[in-house]
Coordinates of C-alpha atoms in Angstrom, one line a residue:
X1 CA -75.0 137.7 56.2
X2 CA -77.8 135.3 55.2
X3 CA -80.2 138.2 54.8
X4 CA -77.7 139.9 52.5
X5 CA -77.4 136.8 50.3
X6 CA -81.2 136.6 50.0
X7 CA -81.4 140.4 49.2
X8 CA -78.7 140.0 46.5
X9 CA -80.5 137.0 45.0
X10 CA -83.8 138.9 45.0
X11 CA -82.4 142.0 43.3
X12 CA -80.8 139.7 40.6
X13 CA -83.9 137.8 40.1
X14 CA -86.3 140.7 39.8
X15 CA -84.0 142.5 37.3
X16 CA -84.8 139.6 35.0
X17 CA -88.3 140.8 34.6
X18 CA -89.2 138.4 31.8
X19 CA -88.0 135.2 33.4
X20 CA -91.2 133.3 32.8
X21 CA -91.0 134.2 29.2
X22 CA -87.4 133.0 29.1
X23 CA -88.3 129.7 30.7
X24 CA -91.1 129.3 28.1
X25 CA -88.8 129.9 25.2
X26 CA -85.8 127.8 26.4
X27 CA -87.4 124.8 27.9
X28 CA -91.2 124.5 27.3
X29 CA -93.6 124.6 24.4
X30 CA -94.3 128.2 23.4
X31 CA -97.8 129.5 23.0
X32 CA -98.9 132.0 20.4
X33 CA -100.0 134.4 23.0
X34 CA -96.6 134.3 24.7
X35 CA -94.8 134.8 21.4
X36 CA -97.0 137.8 20.5
X37 CA -96.4 139.2 24.0
X38 CA -92.6 138.8 23.6
X39 CA -92.7 140.4 20.2
X40 CA -94.6 143.4 21.5
X41 CA -92.1 143.7 24.4
X42 CA -89.3 143.5 21.9
X43 CA -90.7 146.2 19.7
X44 CA -91.3 148.5 22.7
X45 CA -87.8 148.0 23.9
X46 CA -86.3 148.6 20.4
X47 CA -88.3 151.8 20.1
X48 CA -87.1 153.1 23.4
X49 CA -83.5 152.1 22.9
X50 CA -83.2 153.7 19.5
X51 CA -85.5 156.7 20.1
X52 CA -87.4 155.7 17.0
X53 CA -91.0 155.8 15.8
X54 CA -93.0 152.6 15.2
X55 CA -92.7 153.3 11.5
X56 CA -88.9 153.5 11.7
X57 CA -88.7 150.3 13.7
X58 CA -91.0 148.5 11.2
X59 CA -88.4 149.2 8.5
X60 CA -85.8 147.1 10.3
X61 CA -87.9 144.4 11.9
X62 CA -89.4 141.8 9.5
X63 CA -92.0 139.5 11.1
X64 CA -93.5 136.2 9.8
X65 CA -96.6 138.1 8.8
X66 CA -94.6 140.5 6.7
X67 CA -94.9 140.0 2.9
X68 CA -91.2 140.3 2.5
X69 CA -90.3 137.8 5.3
X70 CA -89.7 134.7 3.1
X71 CA -87.5 136.6 0.6
X72 CA -85.4 138.3 3.3
X73 CA -84.9 134.9 5.1
X74 CA -84.1 133.0 1.9
X75 CA -81.8 135.7 0.4
X76 CA -78.8 134.7 2.4
X77 CA -79.4 131.0 2.9
X78 CA -76.5 129.4 1.1
X79 CA -77.2 125.7 2.0
X80 CA -80.5 124.5 0.7
X81 CA -80.5 121.7 3.3
X82 CA -81.6 124.3 5.8
X83 CA -84.5 125.9 3.8
X84 CA -87.1 123.2 4.1
X85 CA -90.7 123.6 5.2
X86 CA -89.9 121.7 8.3
X87 CA -87.0 124.0 9.3
X88 CA -87.9 126.2 12.3
X89 CA -88.0 129.8 11.1
X90 CA -87.0 132.9 13.1
X91 CA -89.7 134.8 14.9
X92 CA -88.4 138.0 13.5
X93 CA -85.5 139.1 11.3
X94 CA -83.7 142.3 12.4
X95 CA -82.0 144.1 9.5
X96 CA -80.2 147.0 11.2
X97 CA -79.4 150.2 9.2
X98 CA -77.0 151.7 11.7
X99 CA -74.8 150.6 14.6
X100 CA -77.3 151.8 17.2
X101 CA -79.8 149.3 15.8
X102 CA -77.4 146.5 16.5
X103 CA -76.9 147.6 20.1
X104 CA -80.6 147.8 20.6
X105 CA -81.2 144.4 19.1
X106 CA -78.8 142.8 21.5
X107 CA -80.2 144.6 24.6
X108 CA -83.8 143.9 23.6
X109 CA -83.3 140.2 22.6
X110 CA -81.6 139.6 25.9
X111 CA -84.4 141.4 27.7
X112 CA -87.2 139.2 26.2
X113 CA -85.1 136.0 26.4
X114 CA -84.7 135.1 22.8
X115 CA -81.7 133.5 21.2
X116 CA -80.0 135.8 18.7
X117 CA -78.4 134.3 15.6
X118 CA -76.0 136.6 13.7
X119 CA -75.8 136.4 9.9
X120 CA -73.6 138.2 7.4
X121 CA -73.2 136.4 4.1
X122 CA -74.9 133.2 5.1
X123 CA -72.1 130.9 3.9
X124 CA -72.0 129.1 7.3
X125 CA -71.9 125.5 5.9
X126 CA -74.2 124.2 8.7
X127 CA -76.5 127.1 8.7
X128 CA -75.8 127.9 12.3
X129 CA -76.3 131.7 11.6
X130 CA -79.9 131.2 10.5
X131 CA -81.3 128.0 12.1
X132 CA -82.2 126.8 15.6
X133 CA -84.2 124.2 17.4
X134 CA -86.0 126.7 19.6
X135 CA -87.6 130.1 19.0
X136 CA -85.0 132.7 17.9
X137 CA -84.3 136.0 16.2
X138 CA -81.9 136.6 13.3
X139 CA -79.8 139.7 13.3
X140 CA -79.0 140.0 9.6
X141 CA -76.1 142.4 8.9
X142 CA -76.5 142.7 5.1
X143 CA -77.4 146.4 5.2
X144 CA -74.2 147.3 7.1
X145 CA -71.9 147.1 4.2
X146 CA -69.9 150.3 4.0
X147 CA -66.2 150.1 2.9
X148 CA -63.8 153.0 3.4
X149 CA -60.5 152.5 1.7
X150 CA -57.5 154.7 2.7
X151 CA -54.8 154.1 0.2
X152 CA -52.4 156.5 1.8
X153 CA -52.7 154.6 5.1
X154 CA -52.9 151.2 3.2
X155 CA -55.9 150.3 5.2
X156 CA -59.7 150.0 5.0
X157 CA -62.6 149.9 7.4
X158 CA -65.1 147.4 6.2
X159 CA -68.5 146.6 7.8
X160 CA -69.4 143.0 8.7
X161 CA -72.3 142.9 6.2
X162 CA -70.1 143.7 3.2
X163 CA -69.1 140.8 0.9
X164 CA -65.6 139.9 -0.2
X165 CA -66.4 140.8 -3.7
X166 CA -67.5 144.3 -2.7
X167 CA -64.3 144.7 -0.7
X168 CA -62.1 143.7 -3.6
X169 CA -64.0 146.0 -5.9
X170 CA -63.6 149.0 -3.6
X171 CA -59.9 148.4 -3.2
X172 CA -59.5 148.1 -7.0
X173 CA -61.4 151.4 -7.4
X174 CA -58.8 153.2 -5.3
X175 CA -55.6 151.3 -6.2
X176 CA -54.4 148.9 -8.8
X177 CA -51.4 147.9 -6.7
X178 CA -53.2 146.8 -3.5
X179 CA -55.3 143.8 -2.6
X180 CA -56.4 141.8 0.4
X181 CA -55.7 138.2 1.3
X182 CA -59.2 136.7 1.7
X183 CA -61.4 134.1 0.1
X184 CA -62.1 133.4 -3.6
X185 CA -65.9 133.3 -3.3
X186 CA -67.1 136.9 -3.8
X187 CA -70.5 136.5 -2.0
X188 CA -68.9 135.4 1.3
X189 CA -69.7 137.9 4.1
X190 CA -66.8 139.8 5.7
X191 CA -68.1 139.4 9.2
X192 CA -67.9 135.6 9.5
X193 CA -65.0 135.2 7.1
X194 CA -62.6 137.3 9.1
X195 CA -63.7 136.3 12.5
X196 CA -63.2 132.6 11.7
X197 CA -59.7 133.1 10.2
X198 CA -60.4 133.6 6.5
X199 CA -57.9 132.5 3.9
X200 CA -57.4 132.7 0.2
X201 CA -54.9 132.4 -2.6
X202 CA -52.4 134.8 -1.0
X203 CA -52.1 133.1 2.4
X204 CA -48.6 131.8 1.8
X205 CA -47.4 135.3 1.1
X206 CA -49.5 137.4 3.6
X207 CA -51.2 134.9 6.0
X208 CA -54.8 134.8 6.8
X209 CA -57.4 137.5 6.4
X210 CA -57.5 137.8 10.2
X211 CA -53.7 138.2 10.3
X212 CA -54.2 141.4 8.5
X213 CA -56.8 143.0 10.8
X214 CA -55.5 145.9 12.9
X215 CA -58.7 147.1 14.6
X216 CA -62.4 146.2 15.0
X217 CA -65.7 147.4 16.4
X218 CA -68.0 145.0 18.3
X219 CA -71.3 145.2 20.2
X220 CA -70.9 143.4 23.5
X221 CA -73.6 141.7 25.6
X222 CA -74.4 145.0 27.3
X223 CA -75.0 146.7 24.0
X224 CA -71.8 148.8 24.1
X225 CA -69.9 149.6 20.9
X226 CA -66.2 148.9 21.6
X227 CA -63.1 149.4 19.4
X228 CA -59.8 147.6 19.9
X229 CA -58.7 149.9 22.7
X230 CA -62.0 149.7 24.5
X231 CA -62.5 145.9 24.2
X232 CA -59.0 145.1 25.2
X233 CA -56.4 142.8 23.6
X234 CA -57.9 139.5 24.9
X235 CA -61.2 140.1 23.2
X236 CA -59.5 141.5 20.1
X237 CA -57.4 138.3 20.0
X238 CA -60.5 136.1 20.3
X239 CA -62.5 137.6 17.4
X240 CA -59.6 137.1 15.1
X241 CA -60.0 133.4 14.4
X242 CA -62.2 132.3 17.3
X243 CA -65.5 133.2 15.7
X244 CA -67.0 136.6 16.6
X245 CA -70.5 135.3 17.2
X246 CA -69.4 133.7 20.5
X247 CA -68.5 137.0 22.0
X248 CA -70.7 139.7 20.5
X249 CA -71.7 141.2 17.2
X250 CA -68.7 142.4 15.1
X251 CA -69.7 145.6 13.4
X252 CA -66.6 146.2 11.3
X253 CA -62.9 145.4 10.9
X254 CA -60.1 147.7 10.0
X255 CA -57.9 145.7 7.7
X256 CA -54.3 146.2 6.4
X257 CA -54.1 146.2 2.6
X258 CA -51.3 144.3 1.0
X259 CA -49.2 145.1 -2.1
X260 CA -49.8 143.2 -5.3
X261 CA -47.8 143.5 -8.5
X262 CA -49.1 145.1 -11.6
X263 CA -49.0 141.7 -13.3
X264 CA -49.9 138.3 -11.7
X265 CA -50.1 134.9 -13.4
X266 CA -52.7 132.1 -13.1
X267 CA -53.0 128.6 -14.5
X268 CA -55.1 125.5 -14.3
X269 CA -53.6 122.1 -15.0
X270 CA -55.5 118.8 -15.1
X271 CA -54.4 115.2 -15.0
X272 CA -56.3 111.9 -15.0
X273 CA -54.9 108.8 -13.4
X274 CA -53.8 107.6 -16.8
X275 CA -51.9 110.9 -17.2
X276 CA -49.5 110.5 -14.2
X277 CA -52.0 112.1 -11.8
X278 CA -50.7 110.0 -8.9
X279 CA -47.1 111.2 -9.4
X280 CA -48.4 114.8 -9.7
X281 CA -50.5 114.6 -6.6
X282 CA -47.6 113.0 -4.6
X283 CA -45.1 115.6 -5.7
X284 CA -47.6 118.5 -5.1
X285 CA -47.5 117.6 -1.4
X286 CA -43.8 118.2 -1.3
X287 CA -43.7 121.3 -3.5
X288 CA -46.8 123.3 -2.8
X289 CA -46.1 124.0 0.9
X290 CA -42.4 124.7 0.3
X291 CA -42.1 126.6 -3.0
X292 CA -41.8 130.4 -3.5
X293 CA -44.2 132.2 -1.1
X294 CA -45.6 134.1 -4.1
X295 CA -47.1 130.9 -5.5
X296 CA -50.3 129.3 -4.2
X297 CA -51.4 126.1 -5.9
X298 CA -54.7 124.7 -4.8
X299 CA -55.4 121.1 -5.8
X300 CA -58.8 119.6 -6.4
X301 CA -59.4 115.8 -6.6
X302 CA -62.7 114.6 -8.1
X303 CA -64.0 111.2 -9.2
X304 CA -65.1 111.4 -12.9
X305 CA -66.1 109.1 -15.7
X306 CA -64.0 108.9 -18.9
X307 CA -64.9 106.5 -21.7
X308 CA -67.6 105.0 -19.4
X309 CA -65.0 104.1 -16.9
X310 CA -64.5 105.7 -13.5
X311 CA -61.2 107.6 -12.8
X312 CA -60.0 110.5 -10.7
X313 CA -59.1 113.9 -12.0
X314 CA -56.5 116.1 -10.2
X315 CA -56.7 119.8 -11.0
X316 CA -54.2 122.4 -9.9
X317 CA -55.4 126.0 -9.8
X318 CA -52.7 128.5 -9.1
X319 CA -52.0 132.2 -8.5
X320 CA -48.5 133.6 -8.8
X321 CA -47.6 137.1 -7.7
X322 CA -45.3 137.7 -10.6
X323 CA -44.9 137.2 -14.3
X324 CA -45.2 134.2 -16.5
X325 CA -41.5 133.7 -17.3
X326 CA -40.6 133.7 -13.7
X327 CA -43.4 131.2 -12.8
X328 CA -42.5 128.8 -15.6
X329 CA -38.8 128.8 -14.6
X330 CA -39.7 128.2 -11.0
X331 CA -41.9 125.2 -11.7
X332 CA -39.5 123.7 -14.2
X333 CA -37.1 123.5 -11.3
X334 CA -39.5 122.7 -8.4
X335 CA -42.3 120.7 -10.2
X336 CA -41.1 119.2 -13.5
X337 CA -43.7 116.5 -13.3
X338 CA -46.3 119.1 -14.1
X339 CA -44.6 120.0 -17.4
X340 CA -45.9 123.6 -17.3
X341 CA -45.1 125.7 -20.3
X342 CA -45.7 129.4 -21.0
X343 CA -48.6 128.8 -23.2
X344 CA -50.3 127.1 -20.3
X345 CA -50.5 130.2 -18.1
X346 CA -52.1 133.6 -18.3
X347 CA -50.9 137.0 -17.2
X348 CA -53.4 139.5 -15.9
X349 CA -54.0 142.2 -13.2
X350 CA -54.8 141.2 -9.6
X351 CA -58.5 142.2 -9.9
X352 CA -58.8 140.1 -13.1
X353 CA -57.3 137.1 -11.2
X354 CA -60.0 137.6 -8.6
X355 CA -62.6 137.2 -11.3
X356 CA -60.8 134.3 -12.9
X357 CA -60.7 132.4 -9.6
X358 CA -64.4 133.1 -9.2
X359 CA -65.0 131.3 -12.5
X360 CA -65.9 134.4 -14.5
X361 CA -64.9 134.6 -18.2
X362 CA -61.8 136.6 -19.1
X363 CA -62.7 140.2 -19.9
X364 CA -65.6 140.3 -17.4
X365 CA -66.1 143.7 -15.7
X366 CA -65.2 143.9 -12.0
X367 CA -68.7 145.2 -11.5
X368 CA -70.0 141.6 -11.2
X369 CA -68.2 141.5 -7.8
X370 CA -71.1 143.7 -6.6
X371 CA -73.7 141.0 -7.4
X372 CA -74.6 139.3 -4.2
X373 CA -76.2 136.4 -6.1
X374 CA -79.2 136.2 -3.7
X375 CA -81.3 133.1 -3.3
X376 CA -78.5 131.0 -4.7
X377 CA -78.2 127.7 -2.8
X378 CA -77.3 124.1 -3.5
X379 CA -77.6 121.3 -1.1
X380 CA -74.1 120.6 0.3
X381 CA -71.9 119.1 3.0
X382 CA -68.3 120.1 3.9
X383 CA -65.8 118.7 6.3
X384 CA -62.1 119.5 7.0
X385 CA -58.8 118.0 8.0
X386 CA -55.1 119.0 8.3
X387 CA -52.2 116.9 6.8
X388 CA -48.8 117.0 8.5
X389 CA -47.0 114.2 6.6
X390 CA -47.1 113.5 2.8
X391 CA -49.6 110.7 1.9
X392 CA -47.5 107.9 0.3
X393 CA -48.2 106.9 -3.3
X394 CA -49.6 103.4 -2.3
X395 CA -52.0 105.1 0.0
X396 CA -53.0 107.5 -2.8
X397 CA -53.9 104.6 -4.9
X398 CA -56.2 103.3 -2.2
X399 CA -57.7 106.8 -2.0
X400 CA -58.5 106.7 -5.7
X401 CA -60.2 103.4 -5.3
X402 CA -62.3 104.7 -2.4
X403 CA -63.3 107.9 -4.2
X404 CA -64.3 106.0 -7.3
X405 CA -66.4 103.6 -5.3
X406 CA -68.2 106.5 -3.5
X407 CA -68.7 108.3 -6.8
X408 CA -69.3 112.0 -5.9
X409 CA -67.3 113.3 -3.0
X410 CA -64.3 115.4 -3.8
X411 CA -61.3 116.8 -2.0
X412 CA -59.7 120.2 -2.1
X413 CA -56.1 120.5 -0.9
X414 CA -54.9 124.0 0.2
X415 CA -51.2 124.4 0.8
X416 CA -49.7 126.1 3.8
X417 CA -46.0 127.0 4.4
X418 CA -44.7 130.5 3.8
X419 CA -46.1 133.1 6.1
X420 CA -48.4 130.5 7.7
X421 CA -45.3 128.7 9.1
X422 CA -43.9 132.0 10.5
X423 CA -46.8 133.2 12.6
X424 CA -47.0 131.6 16.1
X425 CA -50.1 129.4 16.8
X426 CA -51.0 131.7 19.7
X427 CA -50.7 135.0 17.8
X428 CA -54.5 134.9 17.0
X429 CA -57.2 132.5 18.0
X430 CA -56.7 130.5 14.8
X431 CA -54.0 127.9 15.7
X432 CA -53.3 125.8 12.6
X433 CA -49.8 127.1 11.6
X434 CA -46.4 125.6 11.4
X435 CA -46.3 121.8 11.0
X436 CA -49.3 121.6 8.6
X437 CA -48.5 120.9 5.0
X438 CA -52.0 121.5 3.7
X439 CA -55.7 121.6 4.7
X440 CA -58.3 119.3 3.2
X441 CA -61.8 120.3 2.4
X442 CA -64.2 117.5 1.8
X443 CA -66.8 118.7 -0.7
X444 CA -70.0 117.3 -2.0
X445 CA -73.0 119.2 -3.5
X446 CA -76.3 118.2 -5.1
X447 CA -79.2 120.1 -6.6
X448 CA -82.2 117.8 -6.1
X449 CA -84.1 117.7 -2.8
X450 CA -85.0 114.4 -1.1
X451 CA -84.1 112.3 1.9
X452 CA -82.6 109.4 -0.1
X453 CA -80.1 111.5 -2.0
X454 CA -79.2 113.5 1.1
X455 CA -78.5 110.4 3.1
X456 CA -76.3 109.1 0.3
X457 CA -74.3 112.3 -0.1
X458 CA -73.8 112.7 3.7
X459 CA -72.8 109.0 3.9
X460 CA -70.2 109.6 1.2
X461 CA -68.7 112.5 3.2
X462 CA -68.6 110.4 6.4
X463 CA -67.1 107.4 4.6
X464 CA -64.2 109.4 3.0
X465 CA -63.6 111.3 6.2
X466 CA -63.2 108.0 8.0
X467 CA -61.0 106.6 5.3
X468 CA -58.6 109.5 5.7
X469 CA -58.1 109.0 9.5
X470 CA -54.6 107.5 9.2
X471 CA -53.3 110.4 7.1
X472 CA -54.4 113.5 9.0
X473 CA -53.6 115.3 12.3
X474 CA -54.2 113.5 15.6
X475 CA -54.8 114.4 19.2
X476 CA -56.7 116.4 18.3
X477 CA -57.9 115.6 14.8
X478 CA -58.0 119.3 13.9
X479 CA -60.7 121.1 11.9
X480 CA -61.2 124.6 10.4
X481 CA -63.9 126.7 12.0
X482 CA -65.0 128.3 8.7
X483 CA -65.6 124.9 7.2
X484 CA -68.3 124.4 9.9
X485 CA -69.0 120.7 10.6
X486 CA -71.5 119.7 13.3
X487 CA -70.4 116.0 13.0
X488 CA -67.5 116.8 15.3
X489 CA -69.7 117.8 18.2
X490 CA -72.5 120.1 19.2
X491 CA -73.4 122.0 22.4
X492 CA -76.8 121.8 24.0
X493 CA -75.8 124.6 26.5
X494 CA -77.0 122.6 29.5
X495 CA -75.0 121.6 32.6
X496 CA -72.4 119.8 30.3
X497 CA -71.8 122.9 28.2
X498 CA -68.1 123.1 28.8
X499 CA -67.5 119.4 28.3
X500 CA -69.5 119.4 25.1
X501 CA -67.8 122.6 23.9
X502 CA -64.4 121.1 24.5
X503 CA -65.1 118.2 22.1
X504 CA -65.3 120.4 19.0
X505 CA -63.5 123.4 20.5
X506 CA -60.1 121.6 20.8
X507 CA -60.5 120.4 17.2
X508 CA -61.1 123.9 15.9
X509 CA -58.7 125.8 18.2
X510 CA -56.2 123.2 19.6
X511 CA -54.2 124.8 22.4
X512 CA -56.1 128.1 22.1
X513 CA -59.4 126.7 23.3
X514 CA -58.9 127.3 27.0
X515 CA -57.9 130.9 26.5
X516 CA -61.0 131.4 24.3
X517 CA -63.2 130.0 27.1
X518 CA -61.6 132.4 29.6
X519 CA -62.3 135.3 27.3
X520 CA -65.9 134.1 26.7
X521 CA -66.5 133.8 30.5
X522 CA -65.1 137.3 31.0
X523 CA -67.2 139.1 28.4
X524 CA -70.4 137.0 28.2
X525 CA -70.7 135.1 31.5
X526 CA -74.4 134.2 31.0
X527 CA -73.7 132.8 27.6
X528 CA -76.1 135.0 25.7
X529 CA -74.1 134.8 22.5
X530 CA -74.3 131.1 21.6
X531 CA -74.9 128.6 18.9
X532 CA -74.5 124.9 18.4
X533 CA -70.7 125.2 18.2
X534 CA -70.0 128.4 20.1
X535 CA -67.3 128.9 22.8
X536 CA -68.7 127.8 26.2
X537 CA -68.1 129.5 29.5
X538 CA -66.0 128.0 32.2
X539 CA -67.7 125.6 34.6
X540 CA -68.6 127.1 37.9
X541 CA -65.8 125.3 39.7
X542 CA -63.3 127.1 37.5
X543 CA -64.9 130.5 37.2
X544 CA -67.4 131.0 39.9
X545 CA -69.9 131.9 37.3
X546 CA -73.0 129.8 36.2
X547 CA -74.9 131.0 33.2
X548 CA -78.4 131.3 34.6
X549 CA -80.3 130.9 31.4
X550 CA -78.4 128.1 29.6
X551 CA -80.2 125.1 31.0
X552 CA -83.4 123.8 32.5
X553 CA -81.6 123.3 35.8
X554 CA -80.4 126.9 35.8
X555 CA -83.9 128.1 35.1
X556 CA -85.4 126.1 37.9
X557 CA -82.7 127.5 40.2
X558 CA -83.9 131.0 39.2
X559 CA -87.5 130.0 39.8
X560 CA -86.5 128.9 43.3
X561 CA -84.8 132.2 43.8
X562 CA -88.0 134.1 42.8
X563 CA -90.1 132.1 45.2
X564 CA -87.6 132.6 48.0
X565 CA -87.7 136.4 47.3
X566 CA -91.5 136.3 47.3
X567 CA -91.8 134.7 50.6
X568 CA -89.0 136.7 52.2
X569 CA -90.5 140.0 51.0
X570 CA -93.9 138.9 52.2

């Protein structure tokens, strides 16, 4: 029996032919020679896996010595905080042109022991799809952007590297009476948006983006391409709201299109504190989550200066799936404090409303939705919260004081209710459903680099987040995965991986966290697909599985196994 155990250990150890390289990358300073050797091994593996020539492989692998490296890396960096000269850059960027390239990239990255970061649109607020504190590869999905709309079936297959703007445009090309409930920023990548939940201005009518996903294709840790039937319902559940990058590489989603009326209505209404803003904000909390499901009213709160004095501006931006007369009548009844009149609203088509919400001028051609706006990045910080009870007026007055003192940080309130209150919290990995009135996004951006200004802006975000503690969800204080925020916890993927993951995992996923951990342990037991806030595997005592390459201790255990094999075979 003992000899059988040793034999098993040996076969496991020797299959990991690049273990010393892995140890070097994960735990020790890396030498240039080792890096070059790993790169050559990776290219050789990629060539074999794809049956391609060296020239074909060079078309999809961008190295640091390539003249296009900087532009490819920078193109989809959306947060300038993570594009500094001091930021560790990827050893290579893999830009697959077909699904087989993705499979090969996974197999070969794993073989040479490199961490693989997966990027679609690059809108990850903390840059986790394109930064790391150790040598890594980026798998950039921007070339995989095909969209196949089937109006008869009221569905579409959309690849992970497509943008929301491209998706909206292709739907509009095929039908003027269909849409899709996703985000209002056209350059967001489909892959990350849908896998993290994804929401937009039709969520009260149709739910989240991920609630309208009916199939998917994913590359698993073994390089296999799996659809919903092949991956099974547990994994399909996990990649709808749990973040696909923890489980594999999502290639595409099959989405369900939703009906939109020929005419929709939009409006923007602004109030300052001197113009009954406090009354409007308070009443919004009661109305926005409870009104007609066809109406979505986002509210933005921002400190501003008027007549050289600080104040706060409340702006309500709305989409109504219907005509102007119906909307004005509805709000006269539900929200008279707003005083909305017909001349304050605009009727238009759904695709025109997409452009209007993206801040394009009226009359702009939908063709602009195909513009990926590359190399466009401000410095920014975002945080999130959920509110389950209305904030009292006296507390709102304290909030205004806090915001004016801080000076720059703003809040965005996104109402729930409607369809969001009907879907069970366990239906998908995204848990934040009934009981939440609205979600808060803390938002601050700046355009100038510098340590001093960054420290000030980050401090403002932290201060306002702390101030809001009494008014938001508790046990846990919940957060939205797609508003990525490393302040709520990070994972070092060592011996405490599960405990560290639970800190942020329960905030993002509430009661769904443990199920996500079980799925992760089942499909990726060695924790190859990981980032600073990925789903951890179960601890050994729970699962019987210890990720061999996730910590220094695990690596030394493997070294011990190699030595034992050496002496045993000798």
